[in-house]
Each structure stands twice: as structure tokens, then as C-alpha cells.
Amino acid sequence: MTDEEYKDNGMEEGMNLEADFNVDDEYKPDPLIPQGTYHAAVTAVTFDSEVQAIVWKFCLHDNGGTMSDGETPVDGAVCVYRNWLPRTGDENELTSNGRSTKRQSKINMLKQFSAGIGIDMSTPQVIIAALQNQEWVGLEVDVQVTTREYEGKIFNDVRRVSKSSMF
């Protein structure tokens, strides 16, 4: 384009968009993993101090099949799961169903998760050591994947994690 054409199009000289595209023609939603239970390996486990959660990343493998678009393989997809840890004050707040405190609920969920995959998450010290030593990376698990909607967007969610049925 000449300088005059840039100005006619409302562009500044030196603006260089590298590729041509049409958002309306090219948009397609991210494919979703069909609901079900899948084999996976733990590829990363980190601590998110801002929300007091252990963040697990699972890479699906040896499942076969494709996602909702009929093209993208399920194997290789990464799913994320969080273990919410007790925070100061949780002992004074009830869960939304009013059956227990947030602290008790988080403790119970940690116990169920750790027992389900066969790891020790009994104390903060045990958890910190396992995270620092990356002890949980490489574990083989089964993940139950579901879909859910939030603010009008549908996405995958990990509902449950258990010991691998493959090994």
C-alpha cells in the first residue's frame, strides 16, 4: 500500500499486520473432549499461592478417539484439576449446602483425592516436599472428564481422578 492508501484506510504508516484473516469466516469454537473417563499422565503439579490450590495438569494418552470437532485427537489433550487447600477463616464459614465448614470440606476432598490416586497429602509439610521434589509428576491416572457451562461458554472439566486402570 502507498502512504496515501494507508491514510485512506485509517492506518498509520508503519503498521504491519503479518497475515490476512477474516474473523467471522474463520472462527470455530475450541473442540471439547467427549464426556467420559480417560487414561492420563501427570505432567505438572504446582502450587498457586494466590488461591491456595494445588494445580494438576494431566495429559491424556492411549485413549484413541477424537474431540467434538471429529478431527482433533483426544490423546495429547491437557486437562487441569485443582485441590483447594484450607485457608485461615475457613473453619468459620459453612459450605454452600450448610453441612460442614469450608475447612472440613477441603480436608475431606483432599483425603478422598489422595486416597483415590494412592498418594500422601496428609500435612502441609508432606505436600510441600512432594511438590518441591516433583514426586507426583509421571503418575498414571484415570480422569473423569465432563463438560460444563460458565458465562455462556462450554468447556471441559475434570470431575474425578483415580488410580490408572491401565497399570
XYZ file of C-alpha atoms in Angstrom:
167
model
C 0.000 0.000 0.000
C 1.113 3.505 -0.639
C 1.201 6.113 2.116
C -1.975 7.631 0.676
C -3.782 4.238 0.755
C -2.753 3.780 4.414
C -4.221 7.150 5.310
C -7.413 6.427 3.343
C -7.870 3.223 5.346
C -7.315 4.978 8.673
C -3.965 3.255 9.244
C -0.768 4.773 10.422
C 2.345 4.353 8.346
C 4.464 1.500 9.665
C 1.528 -0.593 10.869
C 2.170 -4.066 9.535
C -0.267 -6.893 10.123
C 1.586 -10.026 9.070
C -1.345 -12.161 7.990
C -4.657 -11.678 6.240
C -7.698 -13.072 8.066
C -11.453 -12.802 8.437
C -12.596 -13.479 11.993
C -16.240 -14.073 11.016
C -15.341 -16.622 8.331
C -12.582 -18.382 10.255
C -13.992 -18.592 13.793
C -14.605 -22.074 15.153
C -15.074 -22.976 18.817
C -12.385 -24.978 20.604
C -13.189 -28.677 20.354
C -14.351 -30.435 23.511
C -13.316 -33.801 24.875
C -16.400 -36.056 24.969
C -17.603 -36.838 28.486
C -16.027 -40.000 29.825
C -13.095 -41.498 31.703
C -9.651 -41.257 30.093
C -6.153 -42.511 30.805
C -3.672 -39.724 31.552
C -0.246 -38.970 32.941
C 0.520 -36.211 35.423
C 2.738 -33.747 33.544
C 2.925 -30.923 36.110
C 1.913 -30.204 39.694
C 2.293 -26.650 41.007
C 1.118 -24.562 43.927
C -0.967 -21.443 43.313
C -0.405 -19.396 46.464
C -2.890 -16.693 45.461
C -5.860 -19.066 45.645
C -4.242 -21.708 47.908
C -4.602 -24.580 45.463
C -2.520 -27.416 44.103
C -2.819 -27.323 40.312
C -2.518 -30.630 38.447
C -2.006 -30.970 34.700
C -2.893 -34.271 33.067
C -2.025 -35.257 29.505
C -4.465 -37.769 28.031
C -2.901 -40.799 26.295
C -3.735 -44.246 24.903
C -7.432 -43.469 24.572
C -7.998 -43.064 20.854
C -10.945 -41.107 19.534
C -11.461 -37.504 18.588
C -12.892 -34.410 20.192
C -16.224 -32.788 19.327
C -14.928 -31.450 16.004
C -14.350 -35.006 14.752
C -10.739 -34.146 13.874
C -8.683 -33.249 16.937
C -7.326 -36.344 18.723
C -8.255 -36.812 22.375
C -4.745 -38.114 23.075
C -2.401 -35.226 23.775
C -5.108 -33.002 25.267
C -4.219 -31.441 28.617
C -6.742 -31.183 31.459
C -6.346 -29.209 34.680
C -7.607 -30.047 38.175
C -7.280 -28.136 41.450
C -7.089 -29.304 45.049
C -8.324 -26.410 47.175
C -6.393 -26.120 50.438
C -7.803 -24.829 53.725
C -7.350 -21.117 54.324
C -7.389 -19.127 57.526
C -11.020 -18.426 58.378
C -12.433 -21.445 56.518
C -13.209 -23.030 59.893
C -15.747 -20.245 60.481
C -17.574 -20.446 57.136
C -20.102 -23.038 56.091
C -20.156 -24.593 52.636
C -22.979 -23.551 50.315
C -25.052 -26.580 51.379
C -24.513 -25.759 55.091
C -23.428 -29.286 56.024
C -19.866 -28.549 57.065
C -17.297 -25.809 57.285
C -15.213 -24.934 54.252
C -12.152 -26.198 56.111
C -13.712 -29.609 56.773
C -14.953 -29.874 53.206
C -11.491 -29.108 51.772
C -9.846 -31.592 54.167
C -12.363 -34.267 53.143
C -11.817 -33.623 49.429
C -8.018 -33.808 49.881
C -8.384 -37.137 51.706
C -10.635 -38.574 49.001
C -8.372 -37.358 46.190
C -5.140 -38.613 47.752
C -6.653 -41.995 48.643
C -8.106 -42.279 45.148
C -4.736 -41.958 43.430
C -2.648 -43.503 46.192
C -0.502 -40.596 47.363
C 0.206 -38.972 50.729
C -1.220 -35.465 51.198
C -1.601 -35.703 54.969
C 0.110 -32.449 56.049
C 1.339 -29.205 54.525
C 4.925 -30.395 55.071
C 4.310 -33.625 53.114
C 2.651 -31.673 50.288
C 5.461 -29.090 50.111
C 8.144 -31.803 49.964
C 6.275 -33.693 47.220
C 5.845 -30.501 45.185
C 9.492 -29.485 45.592
C 10.691 -32.969 44.616
C 8.120 -33.283 41.812
C 7.165 -36.688 43.263
C 3.753 -36.776 41.596
C 4.881 -35.952 38.049
C 4.656 -39.054 35.894
C 1.865 -40.743 37.862
C -0.599 -42.633 35.686
C -4.241 -41.855 36.461
C -7.741 -42.030 35.067
C -9.586 -38.716 34.788
C -13.329 -38.369 34.509
C -13.957 -35.516 32.080
C -17.274 -33.686 31.910
C -18.497 -30.534 30.217
C -20.000 -27.551 31.927
C -21.114 -24.059 31.057
C -19.853 -20.864 32.652
C -20.824 -17.392 31.490
C -22.181 -18.775 28.242
C -19.064 -20.738 27.340
C -18.956 -24.532 27.385
C -15.693 -26.162 28.424
C -14.244 -29.384 29.778
C -13.885 -30.007 33.485
C -12.198 -32.808 35.439
C -14.717 -34.229 37.863
C -12.750 -37.099 39.409
C -9.217 -38.514 39.366
C -8.377 -42.107 40.313
C -5.588 -44.668 40.033
C -4.964 -45.776 36.490
C -6.842 -48.847 35.359
C -4.102 -49.485 32.778
C -1.320 -50.429 35.166
